[in-house]
PDB file of C-alpha atoms in Angstrom:
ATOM      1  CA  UNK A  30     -43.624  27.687   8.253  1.00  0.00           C
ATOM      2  CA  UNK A  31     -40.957  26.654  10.477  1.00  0.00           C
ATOM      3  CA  UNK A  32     -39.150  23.230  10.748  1.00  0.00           C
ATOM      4  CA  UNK A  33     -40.283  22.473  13.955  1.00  0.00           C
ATOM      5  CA  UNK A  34     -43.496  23.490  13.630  1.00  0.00           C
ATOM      6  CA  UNK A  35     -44.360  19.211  14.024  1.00  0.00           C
ATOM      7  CA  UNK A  36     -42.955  18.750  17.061  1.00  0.00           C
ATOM      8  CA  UNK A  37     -43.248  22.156  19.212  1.00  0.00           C
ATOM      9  CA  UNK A  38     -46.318  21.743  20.503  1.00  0.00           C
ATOM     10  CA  UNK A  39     -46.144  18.304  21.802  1.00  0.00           C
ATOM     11  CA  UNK A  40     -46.467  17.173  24.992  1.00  0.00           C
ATOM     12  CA  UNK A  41     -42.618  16.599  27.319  1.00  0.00           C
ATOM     13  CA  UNK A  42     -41.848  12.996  27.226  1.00  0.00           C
ATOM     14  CA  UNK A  43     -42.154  10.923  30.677  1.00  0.00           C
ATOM     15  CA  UNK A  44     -40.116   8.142  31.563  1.00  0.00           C
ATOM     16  CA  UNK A  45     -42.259   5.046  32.303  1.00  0.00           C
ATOM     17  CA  UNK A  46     -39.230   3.143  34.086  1.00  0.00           C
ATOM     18  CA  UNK A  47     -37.667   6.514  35.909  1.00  0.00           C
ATOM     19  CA  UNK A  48     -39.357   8.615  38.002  1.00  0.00           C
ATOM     20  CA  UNK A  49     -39.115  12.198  37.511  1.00  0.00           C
ATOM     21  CA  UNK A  50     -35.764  13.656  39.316  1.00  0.00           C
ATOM     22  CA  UNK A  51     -36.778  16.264  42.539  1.00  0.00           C
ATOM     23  CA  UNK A  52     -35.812  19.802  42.225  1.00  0.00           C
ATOM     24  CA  UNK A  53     -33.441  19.024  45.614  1.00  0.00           C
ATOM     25  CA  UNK A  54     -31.568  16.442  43.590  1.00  0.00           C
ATOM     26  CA  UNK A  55     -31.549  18.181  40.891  1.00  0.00           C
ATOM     27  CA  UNK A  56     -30.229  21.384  42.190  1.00  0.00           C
ATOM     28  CA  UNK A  57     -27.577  19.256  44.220  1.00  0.00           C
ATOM     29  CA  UNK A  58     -25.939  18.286  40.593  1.00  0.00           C
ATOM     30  CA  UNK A  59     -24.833  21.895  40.342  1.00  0.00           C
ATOM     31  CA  UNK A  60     -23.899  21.876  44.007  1.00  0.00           C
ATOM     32  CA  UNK A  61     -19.695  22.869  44.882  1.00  0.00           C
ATOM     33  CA  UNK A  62     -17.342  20.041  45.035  1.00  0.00           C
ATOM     34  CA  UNK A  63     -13.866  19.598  46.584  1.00  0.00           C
ATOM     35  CA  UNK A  64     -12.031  19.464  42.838  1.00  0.00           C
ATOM     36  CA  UNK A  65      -9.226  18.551  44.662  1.00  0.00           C
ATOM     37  CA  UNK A  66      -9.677  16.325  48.183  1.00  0.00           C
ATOM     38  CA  UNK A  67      -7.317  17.115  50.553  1.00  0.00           C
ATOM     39  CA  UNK A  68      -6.120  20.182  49.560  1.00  0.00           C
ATOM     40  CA  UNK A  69      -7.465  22.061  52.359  1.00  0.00           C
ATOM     41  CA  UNK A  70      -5.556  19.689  54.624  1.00  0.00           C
ATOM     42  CA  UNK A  71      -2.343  20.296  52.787  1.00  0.00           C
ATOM     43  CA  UNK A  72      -2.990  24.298  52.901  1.00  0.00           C
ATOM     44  CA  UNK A  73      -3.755  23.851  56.944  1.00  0.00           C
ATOM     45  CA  UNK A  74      -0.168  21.629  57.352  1.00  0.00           C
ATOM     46  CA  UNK A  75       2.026  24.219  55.584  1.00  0.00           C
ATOM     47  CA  UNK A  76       0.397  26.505  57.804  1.00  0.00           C
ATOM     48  CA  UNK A  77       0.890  25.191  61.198  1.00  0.00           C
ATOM     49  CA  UNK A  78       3.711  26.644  63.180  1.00  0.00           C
ATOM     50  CA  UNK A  79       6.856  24.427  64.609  1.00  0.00           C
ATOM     51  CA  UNK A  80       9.249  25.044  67.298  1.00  0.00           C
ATOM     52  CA  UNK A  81      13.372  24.816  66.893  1.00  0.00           C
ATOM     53  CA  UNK A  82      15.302  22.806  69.184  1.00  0.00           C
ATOM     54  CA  UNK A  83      17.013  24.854  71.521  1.00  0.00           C
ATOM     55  CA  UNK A  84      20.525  23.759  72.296  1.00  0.00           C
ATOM     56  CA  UNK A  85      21.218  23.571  76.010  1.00  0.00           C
ATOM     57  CA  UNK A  86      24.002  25.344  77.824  1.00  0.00           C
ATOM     58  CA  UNK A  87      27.054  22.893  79.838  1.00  0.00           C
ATOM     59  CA  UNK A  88      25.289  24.098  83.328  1.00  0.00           C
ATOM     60  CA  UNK A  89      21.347  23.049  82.028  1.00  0.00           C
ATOM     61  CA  UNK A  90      23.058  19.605  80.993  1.00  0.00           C
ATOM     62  CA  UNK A  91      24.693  19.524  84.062  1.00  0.00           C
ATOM     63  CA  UNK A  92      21.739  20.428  86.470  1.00  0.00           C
ATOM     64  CA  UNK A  93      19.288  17.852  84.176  1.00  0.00           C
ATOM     65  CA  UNK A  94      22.292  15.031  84.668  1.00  0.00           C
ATOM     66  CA  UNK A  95      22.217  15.973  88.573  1.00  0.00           C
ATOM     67  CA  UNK A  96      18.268  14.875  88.600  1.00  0.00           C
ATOM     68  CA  UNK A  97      18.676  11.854  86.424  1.00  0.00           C
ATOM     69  CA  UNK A  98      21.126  10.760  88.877  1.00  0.00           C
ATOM     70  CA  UNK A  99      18.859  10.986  91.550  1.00  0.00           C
ATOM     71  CA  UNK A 100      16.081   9.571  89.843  1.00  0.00           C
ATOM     72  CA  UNK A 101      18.661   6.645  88.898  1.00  0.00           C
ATOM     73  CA  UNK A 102      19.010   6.083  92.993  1.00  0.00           C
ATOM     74  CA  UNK A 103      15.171   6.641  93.615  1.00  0.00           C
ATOM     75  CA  UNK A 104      12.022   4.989  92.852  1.00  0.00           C
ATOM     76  CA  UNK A 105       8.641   6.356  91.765  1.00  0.00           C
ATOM     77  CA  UNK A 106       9.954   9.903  91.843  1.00  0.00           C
ATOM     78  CA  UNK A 107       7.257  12.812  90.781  1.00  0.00           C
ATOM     79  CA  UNK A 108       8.653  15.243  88.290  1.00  0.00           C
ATOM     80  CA  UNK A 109       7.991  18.024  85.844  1.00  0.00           C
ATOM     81  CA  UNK A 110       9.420  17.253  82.583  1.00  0.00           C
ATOM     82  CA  UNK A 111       9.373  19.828  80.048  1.00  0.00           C
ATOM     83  CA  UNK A 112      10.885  17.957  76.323  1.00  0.00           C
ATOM     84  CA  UNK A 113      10.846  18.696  73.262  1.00  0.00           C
ATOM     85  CA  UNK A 114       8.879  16.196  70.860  1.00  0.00           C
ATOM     86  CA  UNK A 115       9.830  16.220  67.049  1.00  0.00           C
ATOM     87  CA  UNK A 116       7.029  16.409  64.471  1.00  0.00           C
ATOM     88  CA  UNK A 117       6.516  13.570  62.305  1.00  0.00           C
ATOM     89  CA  UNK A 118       6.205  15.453  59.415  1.00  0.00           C
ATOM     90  CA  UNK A 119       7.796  19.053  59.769  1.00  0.00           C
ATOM     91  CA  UNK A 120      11.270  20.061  60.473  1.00  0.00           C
ATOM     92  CA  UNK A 121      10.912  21.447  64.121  1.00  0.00           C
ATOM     93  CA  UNK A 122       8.671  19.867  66.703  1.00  0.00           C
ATOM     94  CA  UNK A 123       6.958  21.668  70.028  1.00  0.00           C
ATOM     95  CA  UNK A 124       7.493  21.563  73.429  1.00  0.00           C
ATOM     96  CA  UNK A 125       5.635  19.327  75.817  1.00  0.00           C
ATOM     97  CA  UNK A 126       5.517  19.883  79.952  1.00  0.00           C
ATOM     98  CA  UNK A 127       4.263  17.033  81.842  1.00  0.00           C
ATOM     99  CA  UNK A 128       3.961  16.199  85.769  1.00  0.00           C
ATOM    100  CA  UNK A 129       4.253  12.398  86.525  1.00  0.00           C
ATOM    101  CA  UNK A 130       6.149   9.554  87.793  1.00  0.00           C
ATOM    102  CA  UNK A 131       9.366   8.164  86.739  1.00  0.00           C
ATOM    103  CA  UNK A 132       9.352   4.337  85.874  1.00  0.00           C
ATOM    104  CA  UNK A 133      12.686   3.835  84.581  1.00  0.00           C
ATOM    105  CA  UNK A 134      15.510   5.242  83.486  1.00  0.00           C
ATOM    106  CA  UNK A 135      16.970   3.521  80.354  1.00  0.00           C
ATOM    107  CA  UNK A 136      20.633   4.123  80.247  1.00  0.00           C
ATOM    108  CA  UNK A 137      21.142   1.684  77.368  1.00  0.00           C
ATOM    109  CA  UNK A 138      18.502   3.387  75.379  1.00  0.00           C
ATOM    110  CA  UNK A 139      19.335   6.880  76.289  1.00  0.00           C
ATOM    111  CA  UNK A 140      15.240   7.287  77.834  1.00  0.00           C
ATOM    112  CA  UNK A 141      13.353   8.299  80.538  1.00  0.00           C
ATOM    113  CA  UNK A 142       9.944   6.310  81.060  1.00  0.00           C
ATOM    114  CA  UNK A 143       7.471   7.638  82.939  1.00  0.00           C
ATOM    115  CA  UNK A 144       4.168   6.211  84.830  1.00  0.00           C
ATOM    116  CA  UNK A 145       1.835   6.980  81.558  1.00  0.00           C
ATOM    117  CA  UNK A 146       4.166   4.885  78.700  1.00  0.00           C
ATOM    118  CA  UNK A 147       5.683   8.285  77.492  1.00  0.00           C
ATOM    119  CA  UNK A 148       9.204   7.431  76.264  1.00  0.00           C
ATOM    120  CA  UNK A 149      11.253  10.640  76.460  1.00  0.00           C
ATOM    121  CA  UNK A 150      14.613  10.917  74.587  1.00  0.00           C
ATOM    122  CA  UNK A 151      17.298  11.931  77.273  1.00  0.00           C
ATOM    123  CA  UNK A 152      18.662  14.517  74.562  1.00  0.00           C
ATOM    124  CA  UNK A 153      15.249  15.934  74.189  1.00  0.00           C
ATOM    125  CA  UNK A 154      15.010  17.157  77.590  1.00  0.00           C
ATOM    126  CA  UNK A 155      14.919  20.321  78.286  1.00  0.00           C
ATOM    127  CA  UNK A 156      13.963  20.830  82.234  1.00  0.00           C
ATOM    128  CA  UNK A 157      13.398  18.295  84.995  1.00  0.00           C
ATOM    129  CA  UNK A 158      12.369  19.707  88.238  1.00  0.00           C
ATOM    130  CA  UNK A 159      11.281  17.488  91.342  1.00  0.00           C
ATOM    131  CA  UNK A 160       8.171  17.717  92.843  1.00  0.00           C
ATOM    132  CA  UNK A 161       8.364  19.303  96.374  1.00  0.00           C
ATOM    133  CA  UNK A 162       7.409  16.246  98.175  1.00  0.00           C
ATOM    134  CA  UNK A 163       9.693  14.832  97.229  1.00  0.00           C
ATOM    135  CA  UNK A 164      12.039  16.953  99.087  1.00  0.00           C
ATOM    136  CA  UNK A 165      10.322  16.371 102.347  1.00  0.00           C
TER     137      UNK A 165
END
């Protein structure tokens, strides 16, 4: 005689106030979770790849000052701007070529605006180069 002999035979007990739990919910108990939420965002950030500021030789400052001058004494002047942006949360930054319209030069500031709202650092420049119309 065993000690459970009184209760093995007896029928499982159902819940009259829960319903019975589906095999899809029940298996998703036992599904993987993210133990630690945002760490595959982390791992993807230390992985992404920055550019270094390249420091400009006297004759590149020279030819950019040159253009800036010209802009100065022109209005709505197409140009390709190459710059580099810094990153917001890395050391280093990338570079960024755009072709556009000059708004403003900012002398106080030290900026270039251009047609689209981008605010460029003068410092950050790296080419200018005018577009050939505006030549003609």
């Amino acid at each position: 005689m065993s000690r459970f002999d009184d209760i093995i035979n007896l029928p499982h007990p159902v819940s009259k106030k829960h319903p019975r739990m589906s095999n899809y919910n029940r298996g998703a108990q036992f599904a993987p979770f993210a133990a630690l939420v945002g760490y595959d965002k982390v791992i993807d950030e230390s992985g992404r790849m920055t550019d270094e500021k390249l420091l400009l030789d006297e004759y590149q400052i020279a030819e950019i000052n040159t253009i800036l001058v010209h802009l100065k004494a022109h209005k709505n002047v197409r140009i390709n701007i190459v710059y580099f942006k810094k990153d917001e949360f890395k050391k280093g930054g990338k570079y960024l070529s755009k072709t556009c319209n000059v708004l403003k030069i900012d002398d106080d500031n030290q900026t270039i605006i251009l047609s689209d709202n981008t605010i460029i650092k003068m410092n950050d420049i790296m080419s200018i180069t005018l577009e050939k119309e505006n030549y003609e």
